[in-house]
Amino acid sequence: MRLYGRKISSGQAKGDVIIEPGAVSFLGGIDPEEGVVVDSANQVSGQSIAGKVFAFSTGKGSTVGSYVIYRMKKSDTAPVAIINGSAETIVASGAIISGIPMIDRIDISLLRNCDSVMVNADEGYVDIPRVRVKDAITVMIRKSDRVLILKRSERVGSCKGRWAGVSGHIEKGDENMEERAMKEVEEETKMRVKIIRSGEPILARDRSVIWRIHPFLAEAKRDEEPEIDWEHSKYRWIKPEEVYDFNTVPKLDKVMENLKLL
Amino acid sequence: MYLSNEQERMLSGEEGEAVRKAMELIVALGKIYEAERLIPVSSVQVSGVSYKTIGDAGLEFIEDYAEMMKKEGKKVRVKTTMNPAGMDIEKWQVMGVDREFAEKQMRIYKAYVSMGIEPSLTCTPYYFVNVPKFGEHLAWAESSAVSYANSVIGARTNREGGPSALASAITGLTAEYGLHLEENRKADVVVEVDFNPDSYLYAALGNHLGSLLSKMGKKVPYFRGIKPSEDDMKALGAAMAATGSIALYHVEGTTPEWKNAIDDDLEVIKVDELEIREHIKGMDRDCEPELIAIGCPHASERELRRIAEMVKGRRKREDKELWVSVSRAVAERNKDAVRVIEDFGGLVLRDTCMVVSPIEKRFRSTGVNSGKAAYYLPKESFCRQCVRFRPLEDLVRMVIA
């Protein structure tokens, strides 16, 4: 799998990923002598970033942090590459003056600790060789101002007990996505719906697979209700903004955003 | 982003590694902030000079870079001045700075000088040494000078960091984004002040408003109801920049861009004297200052002469020190005032100030009239001072026997 971002600091490097979902301050937040994260606000506090591909959301703190990165590079305690969700001046400056390859605009939730990756900052991408991409569809069914969400049963293979739209895998050589979406709705809910629009695909990580989810919006007839089978235990018609109150499958809110429901 | 042929050549390394790296940094920042092109700057002010603030990590970087530039025969391309150091480079022993600190500080200073940077060592380059004109594009670090250049002079600069300012010095360029663009210089909030602050209250007002405006997500305040002097604006801007990263403000009827600063209906916040007096209670701690330190940012000629007037012919208390920080340029033009303060027993420091020098090694409590110093001095990881925040006259009185 190849994820495209934006080059910040040139170069290429291979290494194992270490992920910090939050923001990182290099001055005070990292011990430059050992290359260990010491900021207790960071999830990876206590772990070494030396020789790793360090993926974190963004930089924060003192501008002296740029020099700290440089010092780490010279003491061989620096990361071999840096991946950010969105770059800012301090870390970008530090990476460039130290010659550490860096890219940003990468969704770091698609990476996992210990993924073995190759960062090609010159071309602005990161390769995750052992991770495959699979396609799937998710259909949000709308009825007046509400949308349908379904609770996945305890018998399904993944995301047991979490709320989702109607979804299904696309096998190779499958029919076109829109037809597949309608068929999936009929199989899972016995409803006959019309597809109104599709949204930009969304990527979500599940162990060694990155799902490329193709979102569809469908319209149900006014009096139609789903008939659910073993795959789901419950269903609800909710206002789109209520999605944040449910324990959903990853990125269901993004699916709804891309369908302009949020 | 568009790059000219010459800029492409600089980026590809045809002019050597020092220029290439600097160019890579400028271009990356341009991309991050979505600039369309690079523009020339007429001057640069670099930060990252005090050994206390940048430590061994910074020292190493600056020496390496200076070495690389020397090998490649490169110097800075535009007028470049430098921020204060961690000590007066002549009087460091009198300040109580230890030898190891002094040696490392001198290595940083010499490395910058070898790059062709003027040894100005001041946070007020706009007094005599690096005076921008209205509308000029700059790449300045040092948040208080950035605020002054943008607001009081009407020049245009973002808040640069140490490495990015240096990169602009080496290339003569910066990316065109942020405050270089007209549309980002408009006010986004109106601040109505319904009392007449003196210079002390301006420092407190800035200290208060910087954090308040940042919490509101505001970047460019427009003041109504005040008539500040240049010294007042220096104090106000420095404090707002310290507590809230405000890099530009307008004052109705006073600052050069106020007439075009408001486009739409803006949110209005009102500040009265009571609110500021309340705020001061949090800044002015109950302690007996061992050191009285004036000149953050570096004192102007007027401020220096005012202190000289107050201490002329008087004697200093044995148990307290008086430091007045100024730029070398201001000290040289006011030798008489400097002599008066030194005869009194005060120390007129060039090149440094109480915030960036290692005062925590010698003092536990400091009296200041600066809204910026009052913000930095109490920090545990930095200066560890118990701060008295009082008007200039009170502070000087405290140190007179």
XYZ file of C-alpha atoms in Angstrom:
663
model
C 0.000 0.000 0.000
C 1.270 3.438 -0.904
C 0.022 6.568 0.852
C 0.634 9.889 -0.820
C 1.406 13.033 1.174
C 3.540 16.093 0.651
C 7.310 16.432 0.696
C 8.633 18.616 3.505
C 12.280 17.554 3.793
C 13.994 15.592 1.035
C 15.448 12.098 1.244
C 14.388 8.473 1.613
C 14.543 6.071 4.543
C 13.288 2.702 5.724
C 12.302 1.824 9.252
C 9.720 0.646 11.737
C 6.946 3.041 12.591
C 6.354 4.479 16.036
C 3.138 6.450 16.332
C 2.170 9.313 18.583
C -1.413 10.424 17.883
C -0.894 13.771 19.667
C 1.381 16.775 19.170
C 5.083 16.557 20.014
C 7.414 19.129 21.553
C 11.065 18.317 20.884
C 12.304 20.794 23.497
C 11.444 19.259 26.845
C 9.294 16.498 25.346
C 12.150 14.339 24.044
C 15.418 13.409 25.707
C 17.917 14.086 22.915
C 20.734 12.062 24.509
C 18.736 8.823 24.490
C 16.164 9.588 21.801
C 13.346 8.769 24.216
C 9.976 10.491 24.492
C 9.660 11.940 28.021
C 6.526 14.079 27.711
C 3.888 12.354 29.850
C 1.205 13.920 27.643
C 2.376 11.654 24.802
C 1.068 8.087 24.443
C 4.540 6.862 23.484
C 6.113 8.366 26.588
C 9.063 6.222 27.683
C 9.672 4.789 24.205
C 12.618 5.379 21.928
C 12.230 7.084 18.561
C 15.901 6.609 17.612
C 16.248 4.950 14.229
C 12.456 4.731 13.827
C 10.039 6.340 11.434
C 8.349 8.759 13.818
C 4.724 9.452 12.903
C 2.836 12.087 14.903
C 0.070 14.583 14.303
C 2.063 17.824 14.445
C 4.766 19.733 16.320
C 4.299 22.150 19.205
C 6.286 24.074 21.817
C 9.484 26.099 21.671
C 11.203 26.947 18.416
C 14.419 25.667 20.015
C 12.921 22.240 19.185
C 14.408 22.570 15.675
C 17.930 22.574 17.140
C 17.080 19.623 19.378
C 16.262 17.560 16.274
C 19.619 18.583 14.801
C 21.415 17.514 17.969
C 19.648 14.127 17.903
C 20.718 13.598 14.317
C 24.344 14.231 15.228
C 24.140 11.939 18.266
C 22.484 9.139 16.256
C 19.348 9.313 18.372
C 17.123 10.907 15.720
C 14.295 9.198 13.839
C 15.295 8.054 10.321
C 12.204 9.757 8.911
C 9.300 11.894 10.132
C 5.669 11.628 9.083
C 3.158 14.280 10.194
C -0.540 14.757 9.787
C 0.142 18.428 9.250
C 3.591 19.983 9.426
C 4.414 23.226 11.228
C 7.525 25.399 11.301
C 9.447 23.910 14.239
C 9.604 20.264 13.188
C 9.827 21.108 9.480
C 12.820 23.395 10.143
C 14.420 20.745 12.363
C 14.024 18.011 9.756
C 15.438 20.162 6.970
C 18.478 21.481 8.827
C 19.208 17.911 9.980
C 18.654 16.236 6.607
C 15.901 13.947 7.924
C 13.345 12.919 5.271
C 9.902 14.221 6.186
C 6.427 14.160 4.635
C 3.091 15.436 5.880
C -0.601 15.221 4.937
C -0.562 11.528 5.801
C -3.464 10.095 7.785
C -1.394 8.556 10.576
C -4.358 6.490 11.791
C -3.577 4.267 8.775
C -0.218 3.353 10.289
C 0.450 0.926 13.135
C 3.381 0.637 15.507
C 6.061 -1.641 14.068
C 4.797 -1.353 10.489
C 7.911 -1.646 8.399
C 7.719 1.266 5.967
C 9.697 3.099 3.318
C 9.411 6.878 3.263
C 10.211 8.504 -0.056
C 10.014 12.183 0.788
C 11.368 13.240 -2.617
C 8.262 11.787 -4.240
C 6.058 12.512 -1.214
C 4.866 9.030 -0.320
C 5.181 6.223 2.214
C 5.026 2.538 1.275
C 3.671 -0.022 3.737
C 4.679 -3.225 1.936
C 2.944 -5.808 4.110
C -0.396 -4.091 4.073
C -2.936 -4.847 1.326
C -5.773 -2.683 0.084
C -9.289 -4.050 -0.195
C -12.353 -2.289 -1.502
C -15.638 -2.076 0.325
C -18.850 -0.109 0.069
C -20.831 1.596 2.809
C -24.359 2.778 2.158
C -26.047 5.387 4.307
C -29.811 5.176 3.836
C -31.728 8.393 4.331
C -35.391 8.845 5.169
C -36.455 12.506 5.424
C -33.978 14.069 7.930
C -32.738 10.775 9.409
C -30.195 8.158 8.391
C -30.095 4.469 9.161
C -27.376 2.956 11.332
C -27.195 -0.706 12.251
C -25.509 -2.407 15.166
C -23.244 -5.207 14.026
C -24.022 -8.491 15.777
C -21.662 -10.612 17.859
C -21.493 -13.181 15.049
C -19.837 -11.037 12.375
C -16.133 -11.237 11.609
C -15.104 -7.704 12.527
C -16.213 -4.677 14.537
C -18.620 -6.737 16.640
C -21.229 -4.682 18.474
C -20.385 -1.404 16.730
C -22.746 0.771 14.734
C -22.324 1.013 10.962
C -24.034 1.718 7.666
C -24.886 -1.106 5.302
C -21.568 -2.447 4.135
C -19.953 -5.168 2.125
C -16.701 -6.208 0.468
C -15.998 -5.912 -3.193
C -14.428 -9.030 -4.624
C -12.234 -8.851 -7.697
C -14.260 -8.871 -10.886
C -17.327 -7.783 -8.983
C -20.061 -5.838 -10.748
C -19.957 -2.081 -10.551
C -19.995 -0.483 -7.113
C -23.373 1.185 -7.329
C -25.115 -2.088 -8.259
C -23.212 -3.836 -5.526
C -24.373 -1.180 -3.040
C -28.040 -1.672 -3.953
C -27.695 -5.443 -3.788
C -26.032 -5.263 -0.384
C -28.872 -3.124 0.974
C -31.419 -5.598 -0.288
C -29.546 -8.572 1.199
C -29.019 -7.017 4.608
C -32.257 -5.068 5.079
C -34.708 -6.285 2.423
C -35.207 -2.642 1.449
C -35.302 -1.465 -2.146
C -33.522 1.844 -2.355
C -32.340 4.317 -4.915
C -28.714 5.456 -4.866
C -28.609 9.277 -4.835
C -24.928 9.975 -4.765
C -21.490 8.623 -3.971
C -18.647 10.235 -2.022
C -14.858 10.261 -2.171
C -13.415 6.935 -0.904
C -12.113 6.749 2.651
C -9.210 4.664 3.928
C -9.413 2.781 7.216
C -6.892 0.419 8.756
C -7.857 -3.041 10.038
C -4.820 -5.138 11.018
C -2.916 -5.951 7.806
C -5.597 -4.520 5.546
C -6.412 -0.977 4.571
C -10.034 -0.779 3.528
C -10.850 1.614 0.737
C -14.451 2.389 1.592
C -16.652 3.783 -1.151
C -19.533 5.714 0.426
C -23.019 5.820 -1.111
C -26.113 7.701 -0.106
C -29.466 6.005 -0.745
C -33.030 7.199 -0.251
C -35.651 4.959 1.378
C -39.396 5.187 0.842
C -41.294 6.942 3.593
C -42.949 3.921 5.134
C -40.180 1.395 4.585
C -38.428 -0.245 7.546
C -35.434 -2.603 7.423
C -35.687 -6.292 8.191
C -32.392 -7.231 9.750
C -30.754 -10.669 9.757
C -28.015 -12.357 11.806
C -25.447 -9.751 10.789
C -27.128 -7.015 12.850
C -28.741 -6.946 16.256
C -30.457 -3.537 16.179
C -31.090 -0.542 13.967
C -31.848 3.150 14.532
C -32.855 6.128 12.434
C -30.742 8.996 13.698
C -30.113 12.618 12.865
C -26.691 12.757 11.164
C -25.066 14.819 13.944
C -26.056 12.167 16.497
C -23.484 9.800 14.995
C -20.892 11.138 17.447
C -22.908 9.676 20.336
C -22.564 6.100 19.045
C -19.700 3.629 19.197
C -19.295 3.265 15.455
C -17.008 1.399 13.100
C -13.908 3.505 12.294
C -14.537 6.643 10.256
C -18.301 6.348 9.900
C -18.382 10.106 10.540
C -15.962 10.631 7.641
C -18.218 8.517 5.421
C -21.080 10.815 6.329
C -18.950 13.912 5.792
C -17.967 12.753 2.325
C -21.654 12.209 1.548
C -22.288 15.786 2.757
C -24.557 14.551 5.538
C -22.389 16.365 8.118
C 4.578 27.302 -5.773
C 6.321 29.285 -8.505
C 10.121 29.454 -8.428
C 12.226 31.547 -10.784
C 15.110 29.934 -12.670
C 17.590 31.393 -10.243
C 15.613 30.116 -7.267
C 15.441 26.647 -8.857
C 19.206 26.706 -9.239
C 19.663 27.664 -5.598
C 17.357 24.817 -4.579
C 19.172 22.287 -6.728
C 22.452 22.937 -4.943
C 24.292 24.784 -7.713
C 25.321 27.453 -5.229
C 26.444 24.947 -2.616
C 24.953 23.109 0.314
C 24.482 26.122 2.614
C 22.280 27.888 0.081
C 20.511 24.651 -0.903
C 19.523 23.811 2.660
C 18.372 27.362 3.349
C 16.337 27.331 0.155
C 14.802 23.964 1.006
C 13.639 25.392 4.312
C 12.111 28.528 2.765
C 10.334 26.485 0.096
C 9.017 23.946 2.633
C 7.573 26.705 4.810
C 6.059 28.266 1.702
C 4.378 24.960 0.928
C 3.132 24.466 4.477
C 1.531 27.909 4.494
C 0.474 27.744 0.836
C 2.539 30.622 -0.532
C 2.420 31.146 -4.280
C 5.938 32.492 -4.610
C 9.058 33.720 -2.851
C 9.755 37.419 -2.342
C 12.967 39.311 -1.534
C 13.398 40.700 1.967
C 15.185 43.947 2.748
C 16.481 42.836 6.123
C 16.651 39.963 8.587
C 16.779 39.795 12.379
C 17.970 36.390 13.610
C 17.037 34.891 16.965
C 18.679 31.917 18.616
C 21.682 33.858 19.905
C 21.596 33.376 23.676
C 23.317 30.194 24.821
C 20.775 30.052 27.628
C 17.873 29.674 25.203
C 19.372 27.472 22.462
C 21.785 25.369 24.534
C 24.366 22.963 23.142
C 21.964 21.790 20.435
C 21.743 25.281 18.942
C 25.433 25.991 19.393
C 26.290 22.849 17.452
C 23.978 23.710 14.579
C 25.151 27.304 14.252
C 28.842 26.389 14.349
C 28.319 23.644 11.748
C 26.430 25.998 9.479
C 28.991 28.760 9.837
C 31.714 26.247 8.980
C 29.843 25.101 5.881
C 29.307 28.699 4.732
C 32.964 29.490 5.283
C 34.057 26.488 3.195
C 31.709 27.468 0.403
C 32.678 31.136 0.627
C 29.156 32.260 1.450
C 27.909 35.170 3.570
C 24.436 36.447 4.311
C 22.913 38.216 1.318
C 20.927 40.984 2.994
C 21.374 43.253 5.972
C 21.099 40.951 8.991
C 21.176 41.839 12.658
C 21.125 39.560 15.689
C 19.126 39.148 18.874
C 20.547 39.614 22.384
C 23.039 37.133 23.799
C 23.018 35.599 27.273
C 25.475 38.203 28.566
C 27.147 41.536 27.943
C 30.057 40.315 25.856
C 32.448 42.659 27.671
C 30.994 42.837 31.176
C 29.926 39.222 31.681
C 32.063 38.756 34.753
C 30.455 41.745 36.483
C 27.070 40.138 35.738
C 28.167 36.975 37.520
C 28.117 34.784 34.414
C 30.391 31.722 34.691
C 33.278 31.029 32.348
C 31.860 27.947 30.635
C 28.652 29.799 29.750
C 30.679 32.772 28.512
C 32.883 30.637 26.308
C 29.981 28.870 24.661
C 28.161 32.170 24.242
C 31.180 33.644 22.480
C 31.348 30.660 20.116
C 27.736 31.289 19.041
C 28.410 34.997 18.631
C 31.550 34.445 16.568
C 29.838 31.882 14.350
C 27.084 34.367 13.516
C 29.579 37.162 12.919
C 31.552 34.908 10.558
C 28.399 34.551 8.460
C 28.369 38.305 7.942
C 25.699 39.086 10.523
C 26.101 42.466 12.239
C 27.060 42.135 15.928
C 24.057 44.224 17.026
C 22.928 41.879 19.851
C 19.670 43.664 20.455
C 15.943 42.974 20.404
C 15.367 46.604 19.343
C 17.204 46.717 16.004
C 14.726 49.409 14.939
C 16.689 51.878 17.088
C 19.480 52.987 14.724
C 20.898 49.629 13.552
C 18.262 48.032 11.328
C 15.486 50.497 10.657
C 12.820 49.232 8.261
C 10.642 51.470 6.131
C 6.887 51.359 5.690
C 5.783 48.538 3.386
C 9.141 46.745 3.250
C 9.179 42.961 3.467
C 11.357 41.540 6.248
C 12.161 38.171 7.763
C 12.489 38.941 11.436
C 12.593 36.641 14.397
C 12.220 38.090 17.938
C 8.525 38.457 18.589
C 8.669 41.945 20.134
C 10.613 43.373 17.186
C 8.232 41.642 14.766
C 5.309 43.330 16.497
C 7.037 46.732 16.421
C 8.078 46.464 12.777
C 4.604 45.405 11.648
C 2.484 47.617 13.862
C 4.446 50.793 14.579
C 6.478 50.982 11.351
C 4.142 49.244 8.897
C 6.808 46.916 7.504
C 5.779 43.328 6.779
C 7.130 40.261 8.502
C 5.917 36.967 9.874
C 7.199 35.676 13.196
C 10.207 33.745 12.013
C 12.032 31.112 14.038
C 15.827 30.950 14.374
C 16.443 28.589 11.416
C 13.952 30.235 9.049
C 15.306 33.747 9.699
C 18.822 32.468 9.056
C 17.639 30.813 5.841
C 16.203 34.152 4.699
C 19.492 35.879 5.521
C 21.393 33.365 3.376
C 18.970 33.444 0.428
C 17.619 36.996 0.741
C 14.141 35.495 0.304
C 11.053 34.520 2.218
C 7.828 32.789 1.223
C 4.920 35.136 0.596
C 2.262 34.166 3.121
C 0.760 35.424 6.378
C 1.532 39.055 7.188
C 3.266 39.675 3.854
C -0.188 39.691 2.286
C -2.514 42.678 2.590
C -5.597 40.582 3.408
C -3.996 39.067 6.493
C -3.146 42.485 7.946
C -6.763 43.449 8.582
C -8.006 43.619 12.156
C -10.184 40.756 13.388
C -11.298 42.282 16.688
C -11.794 45.799 18.105
C -10.478 46.532 21.581
C -12.050 49.601 23.186
C -10.024 50.992 26.043
C -12.029 53.422 28.181
C -9.185 54.791 30.279
C -5.896 56.523 29.640
C -3.063 54.079 30.382
C 0.402 55.192 31.468
C 3.360 53.185 30.216
C 3.068 50.710 33.116
C -0.573 50.020 32.346
C 0.280 49.500 28.672
C 2.621 46.675 29.662
C -0.117 45.142 31.832
C -2.727 45.638 29.124
C -0.528 43.778 26.647
C 0.154 40.955 29.096
C -3.588 40.584 29.719
C -4.786 40.930 26.138
C -2.251 38.599 24.535
C -3.586 35.555 26.332
C -7.207 36.736 26.176
C -7.131 37.302 22.403
C -5.352 34.005 21.776
C -8.052 32.148 23.669
C -10.615 33.914 21.490
C -8.668 32.882 18.384
C -7.990 36.528 17.443
C -4.780 37.578 15.749
C -4.946 41.273 14.828
C -6.516 43.620 17.393
C -7.587 47.175 16.555
C -7.366 49.545 19.500
C -9.741 52.421 19.997
C -9.566 55.082 22.687
C -5.818 55.231 23.344
C -2.976 57.520 22.271
C 0.201 55.548 22.995
C 3.739 56.875 22.540
C 6.343 54.786 20.720
C 7.662 53.479 24.045
C 4.126 52.571 25.106
C 3.609 50.646 21.879
C 6.880 48.799 22.348
C 5.729 47.672 25.803
C 2.216 46.807 24.664
C 3.327 44.863 21.592
C 6.121 42.948 23.333
C 3.738 41.763 26.048
C 1.001 40.732 23.613
C 3.560 38.861 21.521
C 4.841 37.004 24.592
C 1.537 35.918 26.104
C -0.392 35.450 22.880
C 1.776 35.435 19.745
C 0.178 38.632 18.437
C 2.419 39.874 15.607
C 0.424 42.911 14.446
C -2.024 45.380 15.951
C -3.490 48.701 14.921
C -4.223 51.812 16.968
C -6.892 54.182 15.670
C -5.354 57.506 14.702
C -1.802 56.380 15.532
C -0.328 53.377 13.696
C 0.387 53.690 9.956
C -2.152 51.169 8.647
C -5.133 51.916 10.880
C -7.212 53.535 8.143
C -7.405 50.363 6.063
C -7.472 47.938 8.956
C -11.213 47.385 9.231
C -13.336 45.915 6.465
C -16.331 44.372 8.152
C -18.252 44.607 11.364
C -15.966 43.213 14.013
C -16.510 41.846 17.456
C -15.808 44.558 20.052
C -14.326 43.873 23.455
C -14.104 46.544 26.133
C -11.338 46.862 28.657
C -11.516 49.121 31.695
C -8.888 50.099 34.230
C -10.373 47.906 36.955
C -9.895 44.806 34.822
C -6.242 45.693 34.260
C -5.646 46.474 37.956
C -7.154 43.081 38.789
C -4.900 41.416 36.217
C -1.829 43.114 37.714
C -2.519 41.356 41.027
C -1.626 38.092 39.307
C 1.579 39.519 37.795
C 2.918 41.457 40.799
C 3.977 38.928 43.450
C 4.643 39.658 47.064
C 8.415 39.543 47.297
C 11.328 41.868 47.943
C 13.276 42.083 44.660
C 17.030 41.476 44.806
C 17.387 42.782 41.260
C 15.653 45.669 39.528
C 15.833 45.031 35.779
C 14.678 47.563 33.188
C 14.910 47.202 29.438
C 12.748 44.381 28.110
C 12.676 45.069 25.202
C 15.928 47.053 25.314
C 15.384 50.564 26.680
C 14.962 53.457 24.297
C 16.954 56.686 24.607
C 14.031 58.321 26.409
C 13.731 55.466 28.895
C 17.470 55.414 29.548
C 17.570 59.174 30.111
C 14.529 59.039 32.400
C 16.304 56.506 34.642
C 19.459 58.633 34.639
C 17.419 61.657 35.742
C 15.942 59.724 38.651
C 19.219 58.350 40.018
C 21.442 61.348 39.337
C 23.434 62.240 42.434
C 21.824 59.444 44.477
C 23.368 56.368 46.035
C 22.346 52.741 45.356
C 21.262 50.414 48.163
C 23.932 47.810 48.909
C 21.507 44.898 49.032
C 19.933 45.435 45.598
C 21.194 45.561 42.032
C 19.980 47.751 39.186
C 20.345 46.512 35.603
C 19.356 48.605 32.616
C 19.530 46.725 29.308
C 20.086 48.685 26.118
C 21.491 48.116 22.688
C 25.086 49.057 22.039
C 23.812 51.669 19.589
C 21.648 53.415 22.188
C 24.403 53.255 24.845
C 26.946 54.849 22.526
C 24.645 57.717 21.666
C 23.860 58.396 25.341
C 27.207 58.081 27.080
C 26.294 60.805 29.589
C 23.182 58.985 30.806
C 25.069 55.696 30.958
C 27.757 57.361 33.115
C 25.159 58.790 35.500
C 23.572 55.359 36.030
C 26.963 53.694 36.452
C 28.106 56.359 38.921
C 24.954 55.578 40.882
C 26.078 51.945 41.047
C 23.726 50.528 38.430
C 24.847 48.300 35.610
C 24.046 49.395 32.050
C 24.130 46.162 30.098
C 24.613 45.970 26.367
C 23.961 42.870 24.281
C 21.658 41.068 26.742
C 18.714 41.316 29.129
C 17.261 39.731 32.275
C 15.200 37.195 30.316
C 17.918 35.597 28.174
C 20.811 35.761 30.655
C 21.267 33.166 33.438
C 19.882 35.376 36.231
C 18.470 32.348 38.071
C 22.036 31.447 39.058
C 22.325 34.673 41.049
C 18.904 36.066 41.903
C 15.614 34.718 43.182
C 13.447 37.817 42.834
C 13.349 40.566 40.226
C 11.428 43.796 39.855
C 10.337 44.684 36.316
C 7.997 47.044 34.483
C 7.862 44.847 31.373
C 4.771 42.792 30.549
C 6.984 40.446 28.546
C 9.560 39.906 31.309
C 6.751 39.426 33.836
C 5.590 36.517 31.677
C 8.947 34.775 31.160
C 10.785 35.390 34.433
C 8.577 33.251 36.727
C 8.823 30.156 34.480
C 10.275 27.214 36.411
C 12.222 25.846 33.453
C 13.637 29.228 32.477
C 14.354 31.998 35.000
C 12.643 30.890 38.248
C 12.104 34.424 39.565
C 9.598 35.784 41.989
C 8.480 38.858 40.055
C 7.473 42.275 41.274
C 5.676 44.049 38.477
C 5.715 47.769 39.276
C 5.937 51.118 37.432
C 9.423 52.332 36.511
C 9.428 55.091 39.149
C 8.557 52.650 41.976
C 11.269 50.251 40.872
C 13.958 52.913 40.754
C 12.875 54.213 44.160
C 13.278 50.694 45.588
C 16.950 50.663 44.681
C 17.839 54.165 45.899
C 19.415 54.245 49.370
